[in-house]
CSV table of N, CA and C in Angstrom, one decimal:
chain,number,residue,atom,x,y,z
A,898,GLY,N,98.5,98.3,127.0
A,898,GLY,CA,99.6,97.8,127.5
A,898,GLY,C,99.8,96.3,127.1
A,899,ALA,N,100.1,95.6,128.2
A,899,ALA,CA,100.4,94.1,128.0
A,899,ALA,C,99.3,93.4,127.4
A,900,ALA,N,98.0,93.7,127.8
A,900,ALA,CA,96.9,93.0,127.3
A,900,ALA,C,96.7,93.2,125.8
A,901,THR,N,97.0,94.4,125.3
A,901,THR,CA,96.9,94.7,123.9
A,901,THR,C,97.9,93.9,123.1
A,902,GLY,N,99.1,93.9,123.6
A,902,GLY,CA,100.2,93.1,123.0
A,902,GLY,C,99.9,91.6,122.9
A,903,ALA,N,99.3,91.1,124.0
A,903,ALA,CA,98.9,89.7,124.1
A,903,ALA,C,97.8,89.4,123.1
A,904,ALA,N,96.8,90.3,123.0
A,904,ALA,CA,95.7,90.2,122.0
A,904,ALA,C,96.3,90.2,120.6
A,905,CYS,N,97.2,91.1,120.3
A,905,CYS,CA,97.8,91.1,119.0
A,905,CYS,C,98.5,89.8,118.7
A,906,GLY,N,99.2,89.2,119.7
A,906,GLY,CA,99.9,88.0,119.5
A,906,GLY,C,99.0,86.8,119.3
A,907,GLY,N,97.9,86.8,120.0
A,907,GLY,CA,96.9,85.8,119.8
A,907,GLY,C,96.2,85.9,118.4
A,908,LEU,N,95.9,87.1,118.0
A,908,LEU,CA,95.3,87.2,116.7
A,908,LEU,C,96.3,86.9,115.6
A,909,CYS,N,97.5,87.2,115.8
A,909,CYS,CA,98.6,86.8,114.8
A,909,CYS,C,98.7,85.3,114.7
A,910,LEU,N,98.7,84.6,115.8
A,910,LEU,CA,98.7,83.2,115.8
A,910,LEU,C,97.5,82.5,115.1
A,911,VAL,N,96.3,83.0,115.5
A,911,VAL,CA,95.1,82.4,114.9
A,911,VAL,C,95.0,82.7,113.4
A,912,THR,N,95.2,83.9,113.0
A,912,THR,CA,95.1,84.2,111.5
A,912,THR,C,96.2,83.6,110.7
A,913,GLY,N,97.5,83.5,111.3
A,913,GLY,CA,98.6,82.9,110.6
A,913,GLY,C,98.4,81.4,110.4
A,914,ASN,N,97.9,80.7,111.5
A,914,ASN,CA,97.6,79.3,111.4
A,914,ASN,C,96.5,79.0,110.4
A,915,TRP,N,95.5,79.9,110.4
A,915,TRP,CA,94.3,79.7,109.5
A,915,TRP,C,94.8,79.8,108.1
A,916,ALA,N,95.7,80.7,107.8
A,916,ALA,CA,96.3,80.9,106.5
A,916,ALA,C,97.0,79.7,106.0
A,917,TYR,N,97.7,79.0,106.9
A,917,TYR,CA,98.4,77.7,106.5
A,917,TYR,C,97.4,76.6,106.1
A,918,ARG,N,96.2,76.7,106.6
A,918,ARG,CA,95.2,75.7,106.2
A,918,ARG,C,94.6,76.0,104.8
A,919,ILE,N,94.9,77.2,104.3
A,919,ILE,CA,94.3,77.6,103.0
A,919,ILE,C,95.3,77.7,101.9
A,920,ALA,N,96.5,78.2,102.2
A,920,ALA,CA,97.5,78.4,101.2
A,920,ALA,C,98.7,77.6,101.4
A,921,THR,N,99.6,77.5,100.4
A,921,THR,CA,100.8,76.7,100.5
A,921,THR,C,101.9,77.4,101.4
A,922,VAL,N,102.7,76.6,102.0
A,922,VAL,CA,103.7,77.1,102.9
A,922,VAL,C,104.7,78.0,102.2
A,923,SER,N,105.1,77.6,101.0
A,923,SER,CA,106.1,78.4,100.2
A,923,SER,C,105.5,79.8,99.9
A,924,PHE,N,104.2,79.8,99.6
A,924,PHE,CA,103.5,81.1,99.3
A,924,PHE,C,103.5,82.0,100.5
A,925,LEU,N,103.1,81.4,101.7
A,925,LEU,CA,103.0,82.2,102.9
A,925,LEU,C,104.4,82.7,103.4
A,926,GLN,N,105.4,81.8,103.2
A,926,GLN,CA,106.8,82.2,103.6
A,926,GLN,C,107.2,83.5,102.8
A,927,MET,N,106.9,83.5,101.6
A,927,MET,CA,107.3,84.6,100.7
A,927,MET,C,106.5,85.9,101.2
A,928,VAL,N,105.3,85.7,101.5
A,928,VAL,CA,104.5,86.9,102.0
A,928,VAL,C,105.1,87.4,103.3
A,929,LYS,N,105.5,86.5,104.2
A,929,LYS,CA,106.1,86.9,105.5
A,929,LYS,C,107.3,87.8,105.4
A,930,GLU,N,108.0,87.6,104.3
A,930,GLU,CA,109.2,88.5,104.1
A,930,GLU,C,108.9,90.0,104.1
A,931,SER,N,107.7,90.3,103.7
A,931,SER,CA,107.3,91.7,103.6
A,931,SER,C,106.9,92.3,104.9
A,932,HIS,N,106.7,91.5,106.0
A,932,HIS,CA,106.2,92.0,107.3
A,932,HIS,C,107.2,92.9,107.9
A,933,ILE,N,108.5,92.8,107.6
A,933,ILE,CA,109.5,93.6,108.2
A,933,ILE,C,109.2,95.1,107.8
A,934,VAL,N,108.6,95.3,106.7
A,934,VAL,CA,108.3,96.7,106.3
A,934,VAL,C,107.2,97.2,107.2
A,935,VAL,N,106.2,96.4,107.6
A,935,VAL,CA,105.2,96.9,108.5
A,935,VAL,C,105.8,97.2,109.9
A,936,VAL,N,106.7,96.3,110.3
A,936,VAL,CA,107.3,96.6,111.6
A,936,VAL,C,108.1,98.0,111.6
A,937,TYR,N,108.8,98.2,110.5
A,937,TYR,CA,109.5,99.5,110.3
A,937,TYR,C,108.5,100.7,110.4
A,938,ILE,N,107.4,100.6,109.6
A,938,ILE,CA,106.4,101.7,109.6
A,938,ILE,C,105.8,101.9,111.0
A,939,PHE,N,105.5,100.8,111.7
A,939,PHE,CA,105.0,101.0,113.1
A,939,PHE,C,106.0,101.6,114.0
A,940,THR,N,107.3,101.2,113.8
A,940,THR,CA,108.4,101.7,114.7
A,940,THR,C,108.5,103.2,114.5
A,941,LEU,N,108.4,103.6,113.2
A,941,LEU,CA,108.4,105.1,113.0
A,941,LEU,C,107.2,105.8,113.5
A,942,ALA,N,106.0,105.2,113.3
A,942,ALA,CA,104.8,105.8,113.8
A,942,ALA,C,104.7,105.9,115.3
A,943,PHE,N,105.3,105.0,116.0
A,943,PHE,CA,105.3,105.0,117.5
A,943,PHE,C,106.5,105.8,118.0
A,944,GLY,N,107.3,106.4,117.2
A,944,GLY,CA,108.4,107.2,117.6
A,944,GLY,C,109.6,106.4,118.2
A,945,LEU,N,109.7,105.2,117.9
A,945,LEU,CA,110.8,104.4,118.4
A,945,LEU,C,112.1,104.5,117.5
A,946,ALA,N,112.0,105.0,116.4
A,946,ALA,CA,113.1,105.1,115.5
A,946,ALA,C,112.9,106.4,114.6
A,947,GLN,N,114.0,106.9,114.1
A,947,GLN,CA,114.0,108.0,113.1
A,947,GLN,C,114.1,107.4,111.7
A,948,PRO,N,113.4,107.9,110.7
A,948,PRO,CA,113.6,107.4,109.4
A,948,PRO,C,115.0,107.6,108.8
A,949,LYS,N,115.5,106.6,108.2
A,949,LYS,CA,116.8,106.7,107.6
A,949,LYS,C,116.7,106.2,106.1
A,950,LEU,N,117.3,106.9,105.3
A,950,LEU,CA,117.2,106.6,103.8
A,950,LEU,C,117.7,105.2,103.5
A,951,HIS,N,118.9,104.8,104.1
A,951,HIS,CA,119.5,103.5,103.7
A,951,HIS,C,118.6,102.3,104.2
A,952,GLU,N,117.9,102.5,105.4
A,952,GLU,CA,117.0,101.5,105.9
A,952,GLU,C,115.8,101.4,105.0
A,953,ALA,N,115.3,102.5,104.6
A,953,ALA,CA,114.1,102.5,103.7
A,953,ALA,C,114.4,101.9,102.4
A,954,ALA,N,115.6,102.1,101.9
A,954,ALA,CA,116.0,101.5,100.6
A,954,ALA,C,116.2,100.0,100.7
A,955,VAL,N,116.7,99.5,101.8
A,955,VAL,CA,116.8,98.1,102.0
A,955,VAL,C,115.5,97.4,102.1
A,956,LEU,N,114.6,98.1,102.9
A,956,LEU,CA,113.2,97.5,103.1
A,956,LEU,C,112.4,97.6,101.8
A,957,LEU,N,112.6,98.6,101.0
A,957,LEU,CA,112.0,98.7,99.7
A,957,LEU,C,112.5,97.5,98.8
A,958,PHE,N,113.7,97.2,98.8
A,958,PHE,CA,114.3,96.1,98.1
A,958,PHE,C,113.7,94.7,98.6
A,959,VAL,N,113.6,94.6,99.9
A,959,VAL,CA,113.0,93.4,100.4
A,959,VAL,C,111.5,93.2,100.0
A,960,ALA,N,110.8,94.3,100.1
A,960,ALA,CA,109.3,94.3,99.7
A,960,ALA,C,109.2,94.0,98.2
A,961,ALA,N,110.0,94.6,97.4
A,961,ALA,CA,109.9,94.4,96.0
A,961,ALA,C,110.3,92.9,95.6
A,962,SER,N,111.3,92.4,96.3
A,962,SER,CA,111.7,91.0,96.1
A,962,SER,C,110.6,90.0,96.5
A,963,ALA,N,109.9,90.3,97.7
A,963,ALA,CA,108.8,89.5,98.1
A,963,ALA,C,107.7,89.5,97.2
A,964,THR,N,107.4,90.7,96.7
A,964,THR,CA,106.3,90.9,95.7
A,964,THR,C,106.5,90.1,94.5
A,965,LEU,N,107.7,90.2,94.0
A,965,LEU,CA,108.1,89.4,92.8
A,965,LEU,C,108.0,87.9,93.0
A,966,ALA,N,108.4,87.5,94.2
A,966,ALA,CA,108.3,86.0,94.5
A,966,ALA,C,106.9,85.6,94.6
A,967,VAL,N,106.0,86.4,95.2
A,967,VAL,CA,104.6,86.0,95.4
A,967,VAL,C,103.9,86.1,94.0
A,968,SER,N,104.2,87.0,93.2
A,968,SER,CA,103.5,87.2,91.9
A,968,SER,C,103.8,86.0,91.0
A,969,ALA,N,104.9,85.3,91.2
A,969,ALA,CA,105.2,84.2,90.3
A,969,ALA,C,104.6,82.9,90.8
A,970,GLN,N,103.9,83.0,92.0
A,970,GLN,CA,103.3,81.8,92.6
A,970,GLN,C,102.1,81.3,91.7
A,971,ALA,N,102.2,80.0,91.3
A,971,ALA,CA,101.2,79.4,90.5
A,971,ALA,C,99.8,79.4,91.1
A,972,GLU,N,99.8,79.0,92.4
A,972,GLU,CA,98.5,78.9,93.1
A,972,GLU,C,98.3,80.1,94.1
A,973,LEU,N,97.8,81.2,93.6
A,973,LEU,CA,97.6,82.3,94.4
A,973,LEU,C,96.3,82.1,95.2
A,974,SER,N,96.4,82.2,96.5
A,974,SER,CA,95.2,82.1,97.4
A,974,SER,C,94.9,83.5,98.0
A,975,VAL,N,93.9,84.1,97.5
A,975,VAL,CA,93.6,85.5,98.0
A,975,VAL,C,93.2,85.4,99.5
A,976,ARG,N,92.4,84.4,99.9
A,976,ARG,CA,92.1,84.3,101.3
A,976,ARG,C,93.3,84.1,102.1
A,977,GLY,N,94.2,83.2,101.7
A,977,GLY,CA,95.4,82.9,102.4
A,977,GLY,C,96.3,84.1,102.5
A,978,LEU,N,96.4,84.9,101.4
A,978,LEU,CA,97.1,86.1,101.4
A,978,LEU,C,96.6,87.1,102.4
A,979,LEU,N,95.3,87.3,102.4
A,979,LEU,CA,94.7,88.3,103.3
A,979,LEU,C,94.9,87.9,104.8
A,980,LEU,N,94.7,86.6,105.0
A,980,LEU,CA,94.9,86.1,106.4
A,980,LEU,C,96.4,86.3,106.9
A,981,GLN,N,97.3,86.0,106.0
A,981,GLN,CA,98.7,86.2,106.3
A,981,GLN,C,99.1,87.7,106.5
A,982,LEU,N,98.5,88.5,105.7
A,982,LEU,CA,98.7,90.0,105.8
A,982,LEU,C,98.1,90.5,107.2
A,983,ILE,N,97.0,90.0,107.6
A,983,ILE,CA,96.4,90.3,108.9
A,983,ILE,C,97.3,89.8,110.0
A,984,ALA,N,97.8,88.6,109.9
A,984,ALA,CA,98.7,88.0,110.9
A,984,ALA,C,99.9,88.8,111.0
A,985,GLY,N,100.5,89.3,109.8
A,985,GLY,CA,101.6,90.1,109.9
A,985,GLY,C,101.4,91.5,110.5
A,986,LEU,N,100.2,92.0,110.3
A,986,LEU,CA,99.9,93.3,110.9
A,986,LEU,C,99.8,93.2,112.4
A,987,PHE,N,99.1,92.1,112.9
A,987,PHE,CA,99.1,92.0,114.3
A,987,PHE,C,100.4,91.6,114.9
A,988,GLY,N,101.2,90.7,114.3
A,988,GLY,CA,102.5,90.4,114.8
A,988,GLY,C,103.4,91.5,114.8
A,989,SER,N,103.4,92.4,113.8
A,989,SER,CA,104.2,93.6,113.8
A,989,SER,C,103.8,94.5,114.9
A,990,LEU,N,102.5,94.7,115.1
A,990,LEU,CA,102.0,95.6,116.1
A,990,LEU,C,102.4,95.0,117.5
A,991,GLN,N,102.4,93.7,117.7
A,991,GLN,CA,102.9,93.1,119.0
A,991,GLN,C,104.3,93.4,119.2
A,992,ILE,N,105.2,93.3,118.2
A,992,ILE,CA,106.6,93.6,118.4
A,992,ILE,C,106.8,95.1,118.8
A,993,VAL,N,106.1,96.0,118.1
A,993,VAL,CA,106.3,97.4,118.4
A,993,VAL,C,105.7,97.8,119.8
A,994,LEU,N,104.5,97.2,120.1
A,994,LEU,CA,104.0,97.5,121.4
A,994,LEU,C,104.8,97.0,122.6
A,995,THR,N,105.5,95.9,122.3
A,995,THR,CA,106.4,95.4,123.3
A,995,THR,C,107.6,96.3,123.5
A,996,ASN,N,108.1,96.9,122.4
A,996,ASN,CA,109.2,97.8,122.4
A,996,ASN,C,108.7,99.1,123.1
A,997,VAL,N,107.5,99.5,122.9
A,997,VAL,CA,107.0,100.7,123.6
A,997,VAL,C,107.0,100.5,125.1
A,998,MET,N,106.5,99.3,125.5
A,998,MET,CA,106.4,99.0,127.0
A,998,MET,C,107.8,99.0,127.6
A,999,LEU,N,108.8,98.4,126.9
A,999,LEU,CA,110.1,98.3,127.4
A,999,LEU,C,110.8,99.6,127.4
A,1000,ALA,N,110.5,100.5,126.4
A,1000,ALA,CA,111.1,101.8,126.4
A,1000,ALA,C,110.6,102.7,127.6
A,1001,ARG,N,109.3,102.5,127.9
A,1001,ARG,CA,108.7,103.2,129.0
A,1001,ARG,C,109.3,102.8,130.4
A,1002,THR,N,109.7,101.5,130.5
A,1002,THR,CA,110.2,101.1,131.8
A,1002,THR,C,111.7,101.3,131.9
A,1003,GLY,N,112.3,101.7,130.8
A,1003,GLY,CA,113.8,102.0,130.8
A,1003,GLY,C,114.6,100.7,130.7
A,1004,LYS,N,114.0,99.6,130.2
A,1004,LYS,CA,114.8,98.4,130.1
A,1004,LYS,C,115.2,98.1,128.7
A,1005,GLY,N,115.4,99.1,127.9
A,1005,GLY,CA,115.8,98.9,126.6
A,1005,GLY,C,114.7,98.5,125.6
A,1006,ARG,N,115.0,97.8,124.6
A,1006,ARG,CA,114.0,97.4,123.6
A,1006,ARG,C,114.5,96.3,122.8
A,1007,ILE,N,113.6,95.6,122.1
A,1007,ILE,CA,113.9,94.5,121.2
A,1007,ILE,C,114.1,95.1,119.8
A,1008,ASP,N,115.3,94.8,119.2
A,1008,ASP,CA,115.6,95.4,117.9
A,1008,ASP,C,114.9,94.5,116.9
A,1009,PRO,N,113.9,95.0,116.2
A,1009,PRO,CA,113.2,94.2,115.2
A,1009,PRO,C,114.0,94.1,114.0
């Protein structure tokens, strides 16, 4: 429930801030663009949305663009990349778990 979502938020904050100590801001911002794909996958996995072809196509375009932007980065920090991906995973999970809790209470949901 709420404790799991809070733990995900805390882990997202810690790993995300740690990544900023290792990698450049521009690099991490480009990596963050791909996190919307993780949110979408979790949203489908938790049954909060139905898969739609046009949404998947847009997200594929966003992910491909983010990958191209990151691949051109002169200073690739593998540790920074991994920390930011972990932060994105926990942040995405926090968003989806919040939506699951809101859906269960009948109070709507947050549209990621």
